[in-house]
Amino acid sequence: MTQLQFRRNRRLRNSAALRSMVRETILQKEDFIYPLFIIEGENVKNEISSMPGIYQLSLDRLMEEVEEVVSLGIPSVILFGIPAEKDATGTGAYNDEGIVQRATRLIKEKHPELVVIADTCLCEYTDHGHCGVVHGSDVLNDPSLELLAKTAVSQAKAGADIIAPSNMMDGFVVAIRQALDEAGYENVPIMSYAVKYASAYYGPFRDAAESAPQFGDRKTYQMDPANRMEALREAESDVMEGADFLIVKPALSYLDIMRDVKNNVLLPVVAYNVSGEYSMVKAAAQNGWIDEKEIVLETLTSMKRAGADLIMTYHAKDAARWLEGK
Ligand code: PBG
Ligand code: ZN
């Protein structure tokens, strides 16, 4: 009988020590950015029913959450605001006394080392729930840029370390860059939601941020999930416009896009492990159908393997604990 020829790939998996020596992707708590939802009012800690473990917090309840994030060694948070009142042009977004501006000042005062990222969009502040200025059934591009730029400057003035525009208007990066520079914030980086698909995975977030569009959908500004080349065009535009980080969103169904973007740009790439991805895992875990810890760590590792340098995730606190062996 002839000798079978094959490679013994299992040799490198023979012990935990060996496996850890050849591991190619290492997940660490320093990779995480934790989203926070801040709402007007007093003593509010509302759990989002579709996102177990995630809360809308009033300013007086915010710090307990922030302390926990800091004590777990998570380096950064991203802030979303729910204002008391909404109007046609999202005034609350660029008010220096707006909810995110006050939250930013509060956090930076107590924890100057925590990196505060401000999500820059209008949908949480507009009564129609769209991410820009609306005329009839259209979401107008250029008039929205001016309001976004004002929002970014107001957030930087409040002490935000990074501006993260998420509204998918064309030219938002250069408009914000120019406004920040003119206001003296040339050292504040822009983390652009460069590649953002029109996704059903944002459903639970819209409960949390109370930001569902009141008519139509976001398909004229967010991307078609079927498209891949378009992601590279979006990424390229934001690089040219001066972005410092690029976000790919959602993450799990778009890992191919993450890799494409990583291979084509020289900027740090951020995965946004969005609300619907979190809710699905939580629901299955609560039913006892999956091992939550193993599923979450595997999922987050896959995002890094696909090219993400950082991950925005609602699992951040749990994952940080699990990585510490707690
Ligand atoms: C707002 C915004 C959305 C998310 C982040 N910023 C929702 C949307 O575009 O409707 C989604 C985040 C998530 O689902 O976790 N522009
Ligand atoms: Zn928006």
Short mmCIF file of C-alpha atoms and ligand atoms in Angstrom, two decimals:
data_model
loop_
_atom_site.label_atom_id
_atom_site.label_comp_id
_atom_site.label_asym_id
_atom_site.label_seq_id
_atom_site.Cartn_x
_atom_site.Cartn_y
_atom_site.Cartn_z
CA MET A 1 0.00 0.00 0.00
CA THR A 2 1.28 3.47 -0.86
CA GLN A 3 2.03 5.89 1.98
CA LEU A 4 -0.73 8.52 2.40
CA GLN A 5 0.63 12.06 2.09
CA PHE A 6 -0.90 14.72 4.30
CA ARG A 7 0.05 17.53 6.66
CA ARG A 8 -0.53 17.17 10.41
CA ASN A 9 -2.25 20.50 11.01
CA ARG A 10 -3.44 19.26 14.38
CA ARG A 11 0.12 19.40 15.76
CA LEU A 12 -0.27 23.11 16.54
CA ARG A 13 -3.53 22.53 18.42
CA ASN A 14 -2.29 19.91 20.81
CA SER A 15 -2.28 21.95 24.03
CA ALA A 16 -3.75 25.18 25.33
CA ALA A 17 -0.25 26.65 25.55
CA LEU A 18 0.54 25.81 21.95
CA ARG A 19 -2.81 27.11 20.76
CA SER A 20 -2.22 30.38 22.52
CA MET A 21 1.27 30.68 20.98
CA VAL A 22 -0.08 30.43 17.43
CA ARG A 23 -3.26 32.47 18.00
CA GLU A 24 -3.49 35.13 15.31
CA THR A 25 -6.15 37.43 16.75
CA ILE A 26 -6.22 38.66 20.33
CA LEU A 27 -9.34 40.30 21.71
CA GLN A 28 -8.68 42.76 24.55
CA LYS A 29 -10.72 45.20 26.59
CA GLU A 30 -8.72 48.07 25.07
CA ASP A 31 -10.52 47.31 21.79
CA PHE A 32 -13.94 48.24 23.16
CA ILE A 33 -16.11 51.33 22.89
CA TYR A 34 -19.26 51.21 25.05
CA PRO A 35 -22.44 53.02 23.89
CA LEU A 36 -24.43 55.06 26.43
CA PHE A 37 -27.96 56.49 26.05
CA ILE A 38 -28.54 59.66 28.04
CA ILE A 39 -32.02 61.01 28.62
CA GLU A 40 -33.45 64.16 30.22
CA GLY A 41 -35.07 63.80 33.62
CA GLU A 42 -34.13 62.77 37.14
CA ASN A 43 -33.36 59.37 38.56
CA VAL A 44 -34.10 57.62 35.27
CA LYS A 45 -32.67 54.18 34.59
CA ASN A 46 -34.96 52.62 31.96
CA GLU A 47 -33.98 49.25 30.64
CA ILE A 48 -34.57 49.00 26.87
CA SER A 49 -36.95 46.06 26.55
CA SER A 50 -35.36 44.86 23.31
CA MET A 51 -31.83 45.27 24.74
CA PRO A 52 -31.57 43.57 28.15
CA GLY A 53 -28.84 45.14 30.29
CA ILE A 54 -28.81 48.42 28.34
CA TYR A 55 -30.44 51.51 29.83
CA GLN A 56 -31.54 55.04 29.11
CA LEU A 57 -29.85 57.00 31.92
CA SER A 58 -30.49 60.48 33.25
CA LEU A 59 -27.47 62.64 34.08
CA ASP A 60 -27.73 61.88 37.81
CA ARG A 61 -27.60 58.13 37.11
CA LEU A 62 -24.96 58.32 34.40
CA MET A 63 -21.88 58.37 36.59
CA GLU A 64 -22.54 55.01 38.26
CA GLU A 65 -22.47 53.44 34.81
CA VAL A 66 -19.38 55.40 33.80
CA GLU A 67 -17.57 54.33 37.00
CA GLU A 68 -18.25 50.71 36.12
CA VAL A 69 -16.92 51.17 32.58
CA VAL A 70 -13.77 52.84 33.90
CA SER A 71 -13.21 50.22 36.59
CA LEU A 72 -13.42 47.47 33.97
CA GLY A 73 -10.64 49.14 31.98
CA ILE A 74 -12.77 49.99 28.94
CA PRO A 75 -11.06 53.03 27.43
CA SER A 76 -13.93 54.73 25.63
CA VAL A 77 -17.67 55.44 25.46
CA ILE A 78 -19.89 56.78 22.67
CA LEU A 79 -22.78 59.01 23.71
CA PHE A 80 -26.30 59.13 22.27
CA GLY A 81 -28.79 61.69 23.58
CA ILE A 82 -32.56 61.66 23.94
CA PRO A 83 -33.73 65.27 24.32
CA ALA A 84 -36.91 66.38 26.13
CA GLU A 85 -38.22 68.02 22.98
CA LYS A 86 -37.76 67.37 19.30
CA ASP A 87 -38.31 69.80 16.42
CA ALA A 88 -38.01 69.96 12.63
CA THR A 89 -34.34 70.96 12.57
CA GLY A 90 -33.04 69.01 15.57
CA THR A 91 -32.14 72.09 17.61
CA GLY A 92 -31.29 69.96 20.65
CA ALA A 93 -28.31 68.46 18.83
CA TYR A 94 -26.37 71.74 18.61
CA ASN A 95 -27.52 73.40 21.83
CA ASP A 96 -24.53 73.98 24.14
CA GLU A 97 -26.83 72.94 27.01
CA GLY A 98 -28.03 69.84 25.10
CA ILE A 99 -28.12 66.47 26.81
CA VAL A 100 -24.94 65.12 25.19
CA GLN A 101 -23.04 68.37 25.81
CA ARG A 102 -23.92 68.27 29.54
CA ALA A 103 -23.13 64.56 29.78
CA THR A 104 -19.77 65.12 28.11
CA ARG A 105 -18.81 67.90 30.53
CA LEU A 106 -19.85 65.75 33.49
CA ILE A 107 -17.88 62.71 32.35
CA LYS A 108 -14.75 64.63 31.37
CA GLU A 109 -14.75 66.50 34.68
CA LYS A 110 -14.69 63.26 36.71
CA HIS A 111 -12.80 61.01 34.28
CA PRO A 112 -10.59 63.07 32.00
CA GLU A 113 -8.79 59.90 30.86
CA LEU A 114 -11.95 58.25 29.50
CA VAL A 115 -12.20 58.87 25.74
CA VAL A 116 -15.61 60.39 25.07
CA ILE A 117 -16.93 59.97 21.54
CA ALA A 118 -19.95 62.05 20.53
CA ASP A 119 -22.29 60.51 17.96
CA THR A 120 -23.07 63.39 15.62
CA CYS A 121 -26.49 63.07 14.02
CA LEU A 122 -29.89 64.72 14.04
CA CYS A 123 -32.32 61.78 14.10
CA GLU A 124 -32.64 61.68 17.90
CA TYR A 125 -33.45 65.40 17.90
CA THR A 126 -35.80 65.79 14.91
CA ASP A 127 -39.56 65.32 15.24
CA HIS A 128 -39.61 63.46 11.89
CA GLY A 129 -36.79 61.14 13.02
CA HIS A 130 -34.65 61.58 9.90
CA CYS A 131 -30.91 62.24 10.09
CA GLY A 132 -31.06 65.54 8.18
CA VAL A 133 -33.26 68.44 7.16
CA VAL A 134 -36.50 67.31 5.52
CA HIS A 135 -38.36 68.99 2.67
CA GLY A 136 -41.56 67.18 1.70
CA SER A 137 -40.46 63.57 1.61
CA ASP A 138 -36.82 64.36 0.77
CA VAL A 139 -33.89 64.44 3.16
CA LEU A 140 -31.78 67.37 1.97
CA ASN A 141 -28.03 66.93 1.80
CA ASP A 142 -26.31 70.31 1.87
CA PRO A 143 -28.59 72.12 4.35
CA SER A 144 -28.01 69.20 6.75
CA LEU A 145 -24.23 69.67 6.61
CA GLU A 146 -24.42 73.06 8.24
CA LEU A 147 -26.40 71.70 11.21
CA LEU A 148 -24.09 68.72 11.59
CA ALA A 149 -21.05 70.99 11.61
CA LYS A 150 -22.68 73.13 14.32
CA THR A 151 -23.41 69.97 16.33
CA ALA A 152 -19.82 68.78 16.06
CA VAL A 153 -18.39 72.14 17.18
CA SER A 154 -20.78 72.26 20.13
CA GLN A 155 -19.78 68.72 21.14
CA ALA A 156 -16.07 69.54 20.84
CA LYS A 157 -16.62 72.68 22.91
CA ALA A 158 -18.21 70.52 25.62
CA GLY A 159 -15.04 68.42 25.68
CA ALA A 160 -15.76 65.49 23.35
CA ASP A 161 -12.49 63.78 22.42
CA ILE A 162 -13.74 62.36 19.12
CA ILE A 163 -16.56 63.39 16.77
CA ALA A 164 -18.44 60.49 15.16
CA PRO A 165 -20.81 61.68 12.41
CA SER A 166 -23.38 59.01 11.55
CA ASN A 167 -25.91 60.64 9.24
CA MET A 168 -24.54 59.54 5.83
CA MET A 169 -24.93 62.90 4.10
CA ASP A 170 -22.35 63.35 1.35
CA GLY A 171 -19.53 65.66 2.39
CA PHE A 172 -20.16 65.43 6.13
CA VAL A 173 -16.54 64.72 6.97
CA VAL A 174 -15.08 67.73 5.16
CA ALA A 175 -17.87 70.01 6.42
CA ILE A 176 -17.20 68.96 10.02
CA ARG A 177 -13.41 69.05 9.61
CA GLN A 178 -13.55 72.59 8.33
CA ALA A 179 -15.89 73.77 11.08
CA LEU A 180 -13.80 72.12 13.81
CA ASP A 181 -10.60 73.63 12.44
CA GLU A 182 -12.14 77.10 12.21
CA ALA A 183 -13.31 76.85 15.82
CA GLY A 184 -9.83 75.85 17.00
CA TYR A 185 -10.45 72.09 17.35
CA GLU A 186 -7.96 70.96 14.73
CA ASN A 187 -6.74 68.23 17.11
CA VAL A 188 -10.17 66.63 17.58
CA PRO A 189 -10.33 63.51 15.38
CA ILE A 190 -13.29 62.43 13.24
CA MET A 191 -14.45 58.83 13.50
CA SER A 192 -16.69 58.62 10.45
CA TYR A 193 -19.56 56.20 10.03
CA ALA A 194 -18.18 55.87 6.51
CA VAL A 195 -19.77 52.56 5.55
CA LYS A 196 -23.24 52.44 7.02
CA TYR A 197 -25.89 50.21 5.51
CA ALA A 198 -29.67 50.73 5.63
CA SER A 199 -30.15 47.85 8.03
CA ALA A 200 -32.97 46.18 9.93
CA TYR A 201 -30.37 45.43 12.62
CA TYR A 202 -30.82 49.00 13.94
CA GLY A 203 -34.36 48.27 15.16
CA PRO A 204 -33.66 47.97 18.90
CA PHE A 205 -31.42 51.07 18.83
CA ARG A 206 -34.34 53.10 17.55
CA ASP A 207 -36.31 52.02 20.64
CA ALA A 208 -33.36 53.01 22.84
CA ALA A 209 -32.71 56.36 21.15
CA GLU A 210 -36.36 57.03 20.26
CA SER A 211 -35.16 57.86 16.76
CA ALA A 212 -37.27 55.83 14.32
CA PRO A 213 -38.14 57.76 11.15
CA GLN A 214 -41.76 58.93 11.28
CA PHE A 215 -42.21 58.42 7.53
CA GLY A 216 -40.34 56.48 4.87
CA ASP A 217 -36.98 54.90 5.58
CA ARG A 218 -33.27 55.81 5.40
CA LYS A 219 -32.55 54.14 2.05
CA THR A 220 -31.76 57.37 0.18
CA TYR A 221 -28.82 58.05 2.49
CA GLN A 222 -27.77 54.74 4.06
CA MET A 223 -26.30 52.07 1.79
CA ASP A 224 -27.91 49.11 0.04
CA PRO A 225 -26.92 45.88 1.86
CA ALA A 226 -26.35 44.23 -1.52
CA ASN A 227 -23.42 46.48 -2.42
CA ARG A 228 -19.72 45.92 -1.97
CA MET A 229 -17.94 48.28 -4.39
CA GLU A 230 -20.02 51.11 -3.03
CA ALA A 231 -18.48 50.53 0.40
CA LEU A 232 -15.06 51.22 -1.03
CA ARG A 233 -16.33 54.40 -2.69
CA GLU A 234 -17.75 55.58 0.64
CA ALA A 235 -14.54 54.69 2.45
CA GLU A 236 -12.41 56.45 -0.16
CA SER A 237 -14.55 59.60 0.00
CA ASP A 238 -14.14 59.86 3.76
CA VAL A 239 -10.39 59.27 3.57
CA MET A 240 -10.12 62.09 1.02
CA GLU A 241 -12.28 64.35 3.17
CA GLY A 242 -9.98 63.90 6.15
CA ALA A 243 -11.51 61.22 8.40
CA ASP A 244 -9.24 59.76 11.11
CA PHE A 245 -11.12 56.46 11.69
CA LEU A 246 -13.66 54.62 9.51
CA ILE A 247 -16.64 52.73 10.95
CA VAL A 248 -18.24 49.77 9.20
CA LYS A 249 -21.80 49.16 10.37
CA PRO A 250 -23.46 46.74 11.05
CA ALA A 251 -20.65 44.29 11.75
CA LEU A 252 -21.71 40.67 11.75
CA SER A 253 -23.39 40.47 8.35
CA TYR A 254 -20.71 42.72 6.86
CA LEU A 255 -17.43 41.06 7.81
CA ASP A 256 -16.49 40.76 4.13
CA ILE A 257 -16.87 44.53 3.84
CA MET A 258 -14.75 45.02 6.97
CA ARG A 259 -11.93 43.07 5.37
CA ASP A 260 -12.28 44.96 2.07
CA VAL A 261 -12.10 48.29 3.87
CA LYS A 262 -9.16 47.18 6.02
CA ASN A 263 -7.25 46.08 2.92
CA ASN A 264 -7.89 49.35 1.12
CA VAL A 265 -7.31 52.10 3.66
CA LEU A 266 -4.53 53.10 6.02
CA LEU A 267 -6.83 54.30 8.81
CA PRO A 268 -7.98 52.43 11.92
CA VAL A 269 -11.20 50.55 11.16
CA VAL A 270 -14.01 50.35 13.71
CA ALA A 271 -16.71 47.66 13.76
CA TYR A 272 -20.11 48.66 15.10
CA ASN A 273 -21.62 45.52 16.60
CA VAL A 274 -25.13 47.01 16.43
CA SER A 275 -28.23 46.71 18.56
CA GLY A 276 -30.00 43.96 16.59
CA GLU A 277 -26.89 41.79 16.74
CA TYR A 278 -26.86 42.25 20.53
CA SER A 279 -30.58 41.58 20.93
CA MET A 280 -30.45 38.31 19.00
CA VAL A 281 -27.65 36.98 21.19
CA LYS A 282 -29.39 38.14 24.38
CA ALA A 283 -32.71 36.56 23.38
CA ALA A 284 -31.11 33.22 22.58
CA ALA A 285 -29.05 33.33 25.77
CA GLN A 286 -32.11 34.08 27.91
CA ASN A 287 -33.78 31.04 26.40
CA GLY A 288 -30.79 28.92 27.31
CA TRP A 289 -30.23 28.10 23.65
CA ILE A 290 -26.63 29.30 23.40
CA ASP A 291 -23.63 29.84 25.67
CA GLU A 292 -23.65 33.64 25.85
CA LYS A 293 -20.03 34.09 26.93
CA GLU A 294 -18.60 31.79 24.26
CA ILE A 295 -20.85 33.23 21.53
CA VAL A 296 -19.99 36.83 22.39
CA LEU A 297 -16.23 36.29 22.59
CA GLU A 298 -16.26 34.30 19.33
CA THR A 299 -18.33 36.98 17.60
CA LEU A 300 -16.13 39.86 18.75
CA THR A 301 -12.99 37.92 17.82
CA SER A 302 -14.39 37.38 14.32
CA MET A 303 -14.80 41.13 13.92
CA LYS A 304 -11.15 41.72 14.79
CA ARG A 305 -10.09 38.87 12.52
CA ALA A 306 -12.05 40.53 9.70
CA GLY A 307 -9.97 43.68 10.15
CA ALA A 308 -11.54 45.76 12.91
CA ASP A 309 -9.06 47.60 15.11
CA LEU A 310 -11.79 48.70 17.52
CA ILE A 311 -15.30 47.46 18.30
CA MET A 312 -18.31 49.45 19.43
CA THR A 313 -20.37 46.94 21.35
CA TYR A 314 -23.16 46.70 23.93
CA HIS A 315 -21.39 43.54 25.16
CA ALA A 316 -18.29 45.55 26.19
CA LYS A 317 -18.78 45.36 29.97
CA ASP A 318 -19.52 41.62 29.95
CA ALA A 319 -16.74 40.87 27.49
CA ALA A 320 -14.21 42.89 29.52
CA ARG A 321 -15.16 40.84 32.60
CA TRP A 322 -14.96 37.55 30.74
CA LEU A 323 -11.56 38.41 29.29
CA GLU A 324 -10.32 39.04 32.82
CA GLY A 325 -11.58 35.58 33.72
CA LYS A 326 -14.43 36.94 35.88
C1 PBG B 1 -28.18 57.31 14.15
C2 PBG B 1 -27.58 56.00 14.51
C3 PBG B 1 -28.16 54.73 14.38
C4 PBG B 1 -27.28 53.83 14.97
C5 PBG B 1 -26.18 54.56 15.40
N1 PBG B 1 -26.38 55.91 15.09
C6 PBG B 1 -29.48 54.29 13.89
C7 PBG B 1 -29.97 54.62 12.56
O1 PBG B 1 -29.23 54.97 11.64
O2 PBG B 1 -31.18 54.49 12.44
C8 PBG B 1 -27.50 52.36 15.11
C9 PBG B 1 -26.77 51.69 16.21
C10 PBG B 1 -27.30 50.38 16.62
O3 PBG B 1 -28.23 49.80 16.01
O4 PBG B 1 -26.78 49.87 17.61
N2 PBG B 1 -27.81 57.85 12.95
ZN ZN B 2 -29.23 59.60 12.42
#
